[in-house]
PDB file of C-alpha atoms and ligand atoms in Angstrom:
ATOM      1  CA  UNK A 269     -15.350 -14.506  -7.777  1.00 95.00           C
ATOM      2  CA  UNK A 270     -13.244 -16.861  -5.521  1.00 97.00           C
ATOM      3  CA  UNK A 271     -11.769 -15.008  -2.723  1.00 98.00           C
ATOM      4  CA  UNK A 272      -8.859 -17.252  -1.133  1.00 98.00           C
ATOM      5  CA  UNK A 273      -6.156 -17.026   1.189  1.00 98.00           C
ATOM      6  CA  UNK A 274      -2.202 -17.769   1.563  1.00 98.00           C
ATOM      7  CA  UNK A 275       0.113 -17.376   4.092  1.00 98.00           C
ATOM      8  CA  UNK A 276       3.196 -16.209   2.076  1.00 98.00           C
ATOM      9  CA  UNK A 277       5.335 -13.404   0.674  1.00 98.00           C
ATOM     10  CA  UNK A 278       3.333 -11.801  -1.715  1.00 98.00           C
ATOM     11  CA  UNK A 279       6.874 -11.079  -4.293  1.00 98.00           C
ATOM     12  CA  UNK A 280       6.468 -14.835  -4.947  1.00 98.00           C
ATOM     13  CA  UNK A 281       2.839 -15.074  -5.915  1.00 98.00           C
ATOM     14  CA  UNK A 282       2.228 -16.821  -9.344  1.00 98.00           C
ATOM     15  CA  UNK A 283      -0.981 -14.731 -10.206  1.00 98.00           C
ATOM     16  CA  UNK A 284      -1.510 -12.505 -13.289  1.00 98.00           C
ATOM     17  CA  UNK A 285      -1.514  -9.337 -11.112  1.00 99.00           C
ATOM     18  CA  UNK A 286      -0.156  -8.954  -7.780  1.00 98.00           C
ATOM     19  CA  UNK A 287      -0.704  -5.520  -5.604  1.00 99.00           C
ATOM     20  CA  UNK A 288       1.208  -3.252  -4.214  1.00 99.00           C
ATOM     21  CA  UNK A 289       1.072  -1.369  -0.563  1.00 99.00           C
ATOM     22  CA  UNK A 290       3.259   1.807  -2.044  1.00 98.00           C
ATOM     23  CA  UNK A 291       3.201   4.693  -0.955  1.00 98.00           C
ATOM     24  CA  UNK A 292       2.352   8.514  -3.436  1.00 98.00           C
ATOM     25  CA  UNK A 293       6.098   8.568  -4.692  1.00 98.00           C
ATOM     26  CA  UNK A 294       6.016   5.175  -6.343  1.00 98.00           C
ATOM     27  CA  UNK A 295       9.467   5.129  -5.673  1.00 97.00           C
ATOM     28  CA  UNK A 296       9.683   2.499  -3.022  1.00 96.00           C
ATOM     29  CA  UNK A 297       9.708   1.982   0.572  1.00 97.00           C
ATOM     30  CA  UNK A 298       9.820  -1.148   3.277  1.00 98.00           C
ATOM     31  CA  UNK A 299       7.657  -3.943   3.566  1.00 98.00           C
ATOM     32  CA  UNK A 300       6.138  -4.950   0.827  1.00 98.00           C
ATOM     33  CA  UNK A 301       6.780  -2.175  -1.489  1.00 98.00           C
ATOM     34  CA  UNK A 302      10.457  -3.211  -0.669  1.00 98.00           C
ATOM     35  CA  UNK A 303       9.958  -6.530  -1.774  1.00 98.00           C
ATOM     36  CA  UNK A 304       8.209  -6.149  -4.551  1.00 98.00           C
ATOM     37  CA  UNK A 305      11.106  -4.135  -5.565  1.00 98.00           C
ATOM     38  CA  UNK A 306      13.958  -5.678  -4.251  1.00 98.00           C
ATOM     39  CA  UNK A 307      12.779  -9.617  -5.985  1.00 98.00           C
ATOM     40  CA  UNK A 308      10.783  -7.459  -9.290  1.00 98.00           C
ATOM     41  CA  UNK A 309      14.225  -5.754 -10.265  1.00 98.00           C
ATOM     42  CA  UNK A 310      14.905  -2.413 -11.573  1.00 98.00           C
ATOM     43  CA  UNK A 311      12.627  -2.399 -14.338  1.00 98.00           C
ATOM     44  CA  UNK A 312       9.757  -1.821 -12.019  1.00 98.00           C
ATOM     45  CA  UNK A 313      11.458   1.502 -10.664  1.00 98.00           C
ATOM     46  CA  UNK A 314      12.458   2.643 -14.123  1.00 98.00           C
ATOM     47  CA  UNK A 315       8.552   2.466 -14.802  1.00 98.00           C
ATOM     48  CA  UNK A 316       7.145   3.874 -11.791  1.00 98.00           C
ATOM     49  CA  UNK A 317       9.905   7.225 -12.616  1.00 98.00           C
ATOM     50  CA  UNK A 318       8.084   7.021 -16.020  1.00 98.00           C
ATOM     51  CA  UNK A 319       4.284   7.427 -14.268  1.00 98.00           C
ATOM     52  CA  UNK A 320       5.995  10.458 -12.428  1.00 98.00           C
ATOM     53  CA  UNK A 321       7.393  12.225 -15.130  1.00 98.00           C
ATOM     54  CA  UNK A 322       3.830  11.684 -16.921  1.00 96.00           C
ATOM     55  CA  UNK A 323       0.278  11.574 -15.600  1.00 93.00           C
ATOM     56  CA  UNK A 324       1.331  11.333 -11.632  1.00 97.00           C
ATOM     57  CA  UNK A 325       4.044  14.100 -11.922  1.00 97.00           C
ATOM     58  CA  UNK A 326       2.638  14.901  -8.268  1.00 97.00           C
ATOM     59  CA  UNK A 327       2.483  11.300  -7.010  1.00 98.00           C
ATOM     60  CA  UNK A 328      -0.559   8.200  -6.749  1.00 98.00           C
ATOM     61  CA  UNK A 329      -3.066  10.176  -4.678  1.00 98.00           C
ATOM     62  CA  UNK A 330      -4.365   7.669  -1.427  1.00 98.00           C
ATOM     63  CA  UNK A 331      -7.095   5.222  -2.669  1.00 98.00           C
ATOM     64  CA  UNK A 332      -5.865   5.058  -6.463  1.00 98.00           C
ATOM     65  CA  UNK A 333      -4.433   2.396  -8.360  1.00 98.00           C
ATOM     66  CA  UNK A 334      -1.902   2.300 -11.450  1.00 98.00           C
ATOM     67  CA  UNK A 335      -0.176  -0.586 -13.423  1.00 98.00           C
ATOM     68  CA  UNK A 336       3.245  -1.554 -14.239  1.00 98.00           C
ATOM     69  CA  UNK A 337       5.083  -4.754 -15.489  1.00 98.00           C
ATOM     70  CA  UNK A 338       6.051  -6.938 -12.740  1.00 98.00           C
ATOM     71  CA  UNK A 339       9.859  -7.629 -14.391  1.00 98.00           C
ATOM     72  CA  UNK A 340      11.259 -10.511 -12.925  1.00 98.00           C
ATOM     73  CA  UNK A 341       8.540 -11.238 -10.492  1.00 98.00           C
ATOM     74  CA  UNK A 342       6.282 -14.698 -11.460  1.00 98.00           C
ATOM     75  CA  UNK A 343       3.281 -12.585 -12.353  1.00 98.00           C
ATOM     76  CA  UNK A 344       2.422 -10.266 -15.630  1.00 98.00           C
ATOM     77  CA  UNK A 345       1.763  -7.002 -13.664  1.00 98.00           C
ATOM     78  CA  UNK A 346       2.622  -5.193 -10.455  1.00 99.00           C
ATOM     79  CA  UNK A 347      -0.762  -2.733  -9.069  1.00 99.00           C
ATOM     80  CA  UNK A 348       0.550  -0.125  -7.182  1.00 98.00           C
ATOM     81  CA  UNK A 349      -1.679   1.330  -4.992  1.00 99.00           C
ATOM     82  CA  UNK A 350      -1.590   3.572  -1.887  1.00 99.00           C
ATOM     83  CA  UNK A 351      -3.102   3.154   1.246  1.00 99.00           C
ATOM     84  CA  UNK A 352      -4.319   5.646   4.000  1.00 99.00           C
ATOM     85  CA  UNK A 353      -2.256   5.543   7.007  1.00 98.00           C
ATOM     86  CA  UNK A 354      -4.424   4.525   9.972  1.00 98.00           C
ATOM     87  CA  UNK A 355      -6.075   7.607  12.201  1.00 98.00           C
ATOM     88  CA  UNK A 356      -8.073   7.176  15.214  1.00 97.00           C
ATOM     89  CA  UNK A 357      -9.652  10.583  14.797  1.00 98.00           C
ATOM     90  CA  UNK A 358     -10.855  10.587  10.938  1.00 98.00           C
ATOM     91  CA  UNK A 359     -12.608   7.369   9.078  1.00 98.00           C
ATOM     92  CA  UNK A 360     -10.761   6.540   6.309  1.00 98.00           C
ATOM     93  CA  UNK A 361     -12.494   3.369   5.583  1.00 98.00           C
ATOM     94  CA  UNK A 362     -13.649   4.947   2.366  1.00 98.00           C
ATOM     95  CA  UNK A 363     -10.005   5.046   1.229  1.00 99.00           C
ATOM     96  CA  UNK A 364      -8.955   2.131   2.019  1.00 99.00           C
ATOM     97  CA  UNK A 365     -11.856   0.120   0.592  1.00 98.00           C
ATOM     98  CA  UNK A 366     -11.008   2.441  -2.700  1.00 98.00           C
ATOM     99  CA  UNK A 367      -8.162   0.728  -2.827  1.00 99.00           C
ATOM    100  CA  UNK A 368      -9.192  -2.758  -3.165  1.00 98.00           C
ATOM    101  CA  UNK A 369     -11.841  -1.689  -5.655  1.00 98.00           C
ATOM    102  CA  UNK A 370      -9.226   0.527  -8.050  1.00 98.00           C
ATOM    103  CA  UNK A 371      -7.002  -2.010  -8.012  1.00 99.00           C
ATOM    104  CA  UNK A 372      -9.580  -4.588  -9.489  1.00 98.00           C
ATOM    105  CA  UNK A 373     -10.842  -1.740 -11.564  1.00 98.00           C
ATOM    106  CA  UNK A 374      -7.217  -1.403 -13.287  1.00 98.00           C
ATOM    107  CA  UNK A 375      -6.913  -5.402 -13.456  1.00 99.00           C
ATOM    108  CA  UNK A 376     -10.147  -5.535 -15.316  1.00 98.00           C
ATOM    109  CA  UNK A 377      -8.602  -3.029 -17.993  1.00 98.00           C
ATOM    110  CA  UNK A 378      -5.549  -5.191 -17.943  1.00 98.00           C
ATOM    111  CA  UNK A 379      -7.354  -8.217 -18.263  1.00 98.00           C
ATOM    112  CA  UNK A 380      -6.052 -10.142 -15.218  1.00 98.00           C
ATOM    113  CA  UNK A 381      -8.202 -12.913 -13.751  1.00 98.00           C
ATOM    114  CA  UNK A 382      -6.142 -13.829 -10.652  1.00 98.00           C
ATOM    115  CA  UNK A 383      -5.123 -10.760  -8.305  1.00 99.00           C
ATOM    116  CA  UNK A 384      -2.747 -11.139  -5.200  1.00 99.00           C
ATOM    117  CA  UNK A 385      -3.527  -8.377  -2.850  1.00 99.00           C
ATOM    118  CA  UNK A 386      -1.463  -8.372   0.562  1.00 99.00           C
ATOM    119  CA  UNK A 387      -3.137  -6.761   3.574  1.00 98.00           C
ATOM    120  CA  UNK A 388      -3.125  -3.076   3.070  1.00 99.00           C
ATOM    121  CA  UNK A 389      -2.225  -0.257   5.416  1.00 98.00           C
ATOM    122  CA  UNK A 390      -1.767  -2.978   8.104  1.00 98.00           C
ATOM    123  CA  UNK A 391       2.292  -2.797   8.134  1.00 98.00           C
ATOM    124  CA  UNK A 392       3.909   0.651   8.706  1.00 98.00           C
ATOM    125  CA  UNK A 393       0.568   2.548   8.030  1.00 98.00           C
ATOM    126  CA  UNK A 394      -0.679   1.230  11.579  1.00 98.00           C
ATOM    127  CA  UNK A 395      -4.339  -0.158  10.884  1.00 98.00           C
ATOM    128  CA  UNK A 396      -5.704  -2.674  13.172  1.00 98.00           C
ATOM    129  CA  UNK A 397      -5.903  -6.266  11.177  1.00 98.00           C
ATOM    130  CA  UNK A 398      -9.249  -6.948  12.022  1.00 98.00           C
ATOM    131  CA  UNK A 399     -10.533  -3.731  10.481  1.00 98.00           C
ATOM    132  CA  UNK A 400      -8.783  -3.841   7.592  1.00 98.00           C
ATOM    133  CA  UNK A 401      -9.942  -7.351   7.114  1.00 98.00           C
ATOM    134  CA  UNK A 402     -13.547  -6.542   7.661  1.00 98.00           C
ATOM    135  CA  UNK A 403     -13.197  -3.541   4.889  1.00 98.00           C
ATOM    136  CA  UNK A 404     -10.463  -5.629   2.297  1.00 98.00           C
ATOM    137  CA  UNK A 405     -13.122  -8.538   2.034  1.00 98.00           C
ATOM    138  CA  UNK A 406     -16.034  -6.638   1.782  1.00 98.00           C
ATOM    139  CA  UNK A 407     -14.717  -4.173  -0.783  1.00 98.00           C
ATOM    140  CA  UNK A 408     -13.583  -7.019  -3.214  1.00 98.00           C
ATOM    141  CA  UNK A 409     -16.604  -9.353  -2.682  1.00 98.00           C
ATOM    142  CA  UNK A 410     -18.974  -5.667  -3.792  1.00 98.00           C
ATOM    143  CA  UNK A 411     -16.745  -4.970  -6.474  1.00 97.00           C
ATOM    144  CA  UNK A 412     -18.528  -5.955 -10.196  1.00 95.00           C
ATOM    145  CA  UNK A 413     -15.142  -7.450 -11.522  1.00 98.00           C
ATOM    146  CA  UNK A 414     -14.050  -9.978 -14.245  1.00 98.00           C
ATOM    147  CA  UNK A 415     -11.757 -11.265 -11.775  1.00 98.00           C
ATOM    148  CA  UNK A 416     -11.614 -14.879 -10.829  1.00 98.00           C
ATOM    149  CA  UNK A 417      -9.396 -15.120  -7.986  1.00 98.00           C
ATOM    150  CA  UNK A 418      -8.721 -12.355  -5.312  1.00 98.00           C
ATOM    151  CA  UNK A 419      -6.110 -14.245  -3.424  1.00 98.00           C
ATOM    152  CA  UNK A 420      -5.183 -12.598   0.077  1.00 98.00           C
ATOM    153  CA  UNK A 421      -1.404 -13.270   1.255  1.00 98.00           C
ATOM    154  CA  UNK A 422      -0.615 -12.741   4.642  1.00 98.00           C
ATOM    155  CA  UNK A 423       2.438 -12.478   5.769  1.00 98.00           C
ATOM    156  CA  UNK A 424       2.227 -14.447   9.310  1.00 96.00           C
ATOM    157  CA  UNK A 425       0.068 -16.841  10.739  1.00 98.00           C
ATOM    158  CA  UNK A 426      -1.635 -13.887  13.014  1.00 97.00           C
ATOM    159  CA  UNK A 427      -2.598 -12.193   9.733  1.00 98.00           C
ATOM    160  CA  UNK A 428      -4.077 -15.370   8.266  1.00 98.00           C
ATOM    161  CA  UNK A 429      -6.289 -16.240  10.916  1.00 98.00           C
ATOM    162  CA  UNK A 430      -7.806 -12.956  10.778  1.00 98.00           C
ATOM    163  CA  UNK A 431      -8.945 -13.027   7.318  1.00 98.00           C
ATOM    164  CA  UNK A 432      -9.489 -16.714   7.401  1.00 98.00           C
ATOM    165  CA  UNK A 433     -12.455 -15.606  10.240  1.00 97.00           C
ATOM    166  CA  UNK A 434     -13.091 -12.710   7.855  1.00 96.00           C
ATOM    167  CA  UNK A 435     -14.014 -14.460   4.847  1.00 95.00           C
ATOM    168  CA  UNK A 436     -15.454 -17.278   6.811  1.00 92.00           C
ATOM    169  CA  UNK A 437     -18.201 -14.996   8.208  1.00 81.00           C
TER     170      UNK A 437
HETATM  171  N1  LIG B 580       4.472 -10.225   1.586  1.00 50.20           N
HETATM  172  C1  LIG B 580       3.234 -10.155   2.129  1.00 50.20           C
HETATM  173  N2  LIG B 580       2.922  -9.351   3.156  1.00 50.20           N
HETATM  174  C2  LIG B 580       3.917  -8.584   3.661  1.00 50.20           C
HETATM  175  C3  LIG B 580       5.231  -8.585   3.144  1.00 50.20           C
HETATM  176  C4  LIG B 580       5.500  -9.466   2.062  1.00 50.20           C
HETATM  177  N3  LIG B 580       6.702  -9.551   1.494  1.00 50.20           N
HETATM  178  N4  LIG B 580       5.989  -7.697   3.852  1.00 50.20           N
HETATM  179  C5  LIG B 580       5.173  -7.157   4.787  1.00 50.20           C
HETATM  180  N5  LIG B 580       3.931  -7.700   4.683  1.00 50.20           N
HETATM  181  P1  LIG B 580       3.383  -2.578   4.686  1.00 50.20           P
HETATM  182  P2  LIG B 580       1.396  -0.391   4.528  1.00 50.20           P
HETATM  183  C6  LIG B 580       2.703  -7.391   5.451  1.00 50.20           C
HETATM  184  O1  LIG B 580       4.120  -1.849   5.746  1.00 50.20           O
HETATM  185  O2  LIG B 580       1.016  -0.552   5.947  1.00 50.20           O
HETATM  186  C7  LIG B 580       6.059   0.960   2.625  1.00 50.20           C
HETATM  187  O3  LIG B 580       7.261   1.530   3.076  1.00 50.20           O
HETATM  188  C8  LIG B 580       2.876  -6.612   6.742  1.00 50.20           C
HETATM  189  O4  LIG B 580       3.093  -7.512   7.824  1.00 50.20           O
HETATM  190  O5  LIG B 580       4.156  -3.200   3.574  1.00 50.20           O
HETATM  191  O6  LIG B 580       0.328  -0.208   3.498  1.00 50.20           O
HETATM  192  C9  LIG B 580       5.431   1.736   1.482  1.00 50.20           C
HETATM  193  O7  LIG B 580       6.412   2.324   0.634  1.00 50.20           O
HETATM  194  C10 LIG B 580       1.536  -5.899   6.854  1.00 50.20           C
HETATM  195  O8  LIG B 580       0.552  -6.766   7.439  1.00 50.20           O
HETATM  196  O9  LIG B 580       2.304  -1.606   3.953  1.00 50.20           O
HETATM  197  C11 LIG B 580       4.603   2.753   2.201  1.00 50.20           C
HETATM  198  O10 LIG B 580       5.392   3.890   2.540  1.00 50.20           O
HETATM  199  C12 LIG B 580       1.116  -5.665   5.412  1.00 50.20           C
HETATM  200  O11 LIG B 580       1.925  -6.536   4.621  1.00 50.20           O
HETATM  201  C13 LIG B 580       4.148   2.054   3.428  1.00 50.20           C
HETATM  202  O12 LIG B 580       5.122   1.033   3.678  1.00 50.20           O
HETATM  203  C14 LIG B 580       1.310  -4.234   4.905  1.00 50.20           C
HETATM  204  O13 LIG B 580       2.509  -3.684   5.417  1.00 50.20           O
HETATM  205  C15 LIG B 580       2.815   1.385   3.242  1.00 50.20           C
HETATM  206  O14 LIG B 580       2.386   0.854   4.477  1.00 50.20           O
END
């Protein structure tokens, strides 16, 4: 698997599946779960109300990943996945690195070969960059995938360099 990096908003990625920091609702929020959203259209919504009157009637628990269409976004499928929010007393590395492997987990049923993931947790759930780096790129690079690409897209230069010295290591 290639791992590569963009600097870039991750609602205009061209890739088969492109991720998303949500949060248990599924029903939106800032960042890039507003985004994704706001440039994806309404059809995303509609089926994220559909998982929550199904199978996630009490939300995406932290760690977990589930697919939806991507509507008017340039890719086939939006992951939604939810991150832990950052805590200096508790490790949730575990969680975290969960996330990167569900997410391939669910693009491997799905068939996707090129997966946009954005830098989770690192926004309004507070974790330090270089820590979530360290955990993002080892988590994919462990993960026994089908998936060609994981393509990281940060949203500012700061970001990039970060994982650039990540993956570089
Ligand atoms: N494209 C790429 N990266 C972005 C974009 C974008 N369009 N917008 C922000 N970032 P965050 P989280 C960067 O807060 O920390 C939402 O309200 C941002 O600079 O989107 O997992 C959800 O609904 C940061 O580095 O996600 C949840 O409630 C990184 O993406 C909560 O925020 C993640 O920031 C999830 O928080």
């Amino acid at each position: 698997m290639n791992v590569t990096l963009v600097q870039g908003d991750i609602s205009e990625q061209r890739a088969d599946a492109i991720v998303n920091a949500a949060n248990s609702s599924l029903l939106g929020g800032g960042g890039v779960d507003g985004a994704i959203h706001r440039r994806g259209g309404p059809e995303i919504l509609e089926e994220c109300r559909r998982l929550r009157a199904g199978h996630y009637g009490k939300g995406l628990p932290t760690g977990r990943a589930v697919a939806t269409t991507a509507g008017l976004l340039p890719a086939r499928w939006v992951i939604h996945t939810v991150g832990p929010v950052y805590s200096r007393s508790q490790d949730r590395s575990e969680l975290l690195a969960s996330c990167h492997q569900e997410s391939l987990r669910v693009a491997d049923e799905l068939g996707a070969r090129t997966v946009a993931f954005p830098a989770i947790s690192t926004g309004v759930y507070g974790w330090p960059l270089d820590d979530a780096a360290r955990i993002a790129v080892a988590a994919v690079r462990a993960a026994g995938t089908s998936v060609e690409e994981v393509r990281f897209v940060l949203f500012d230069t700061a970001a990039y360099e970060v994982f650039l010295a990540r993956i570089s290591r």
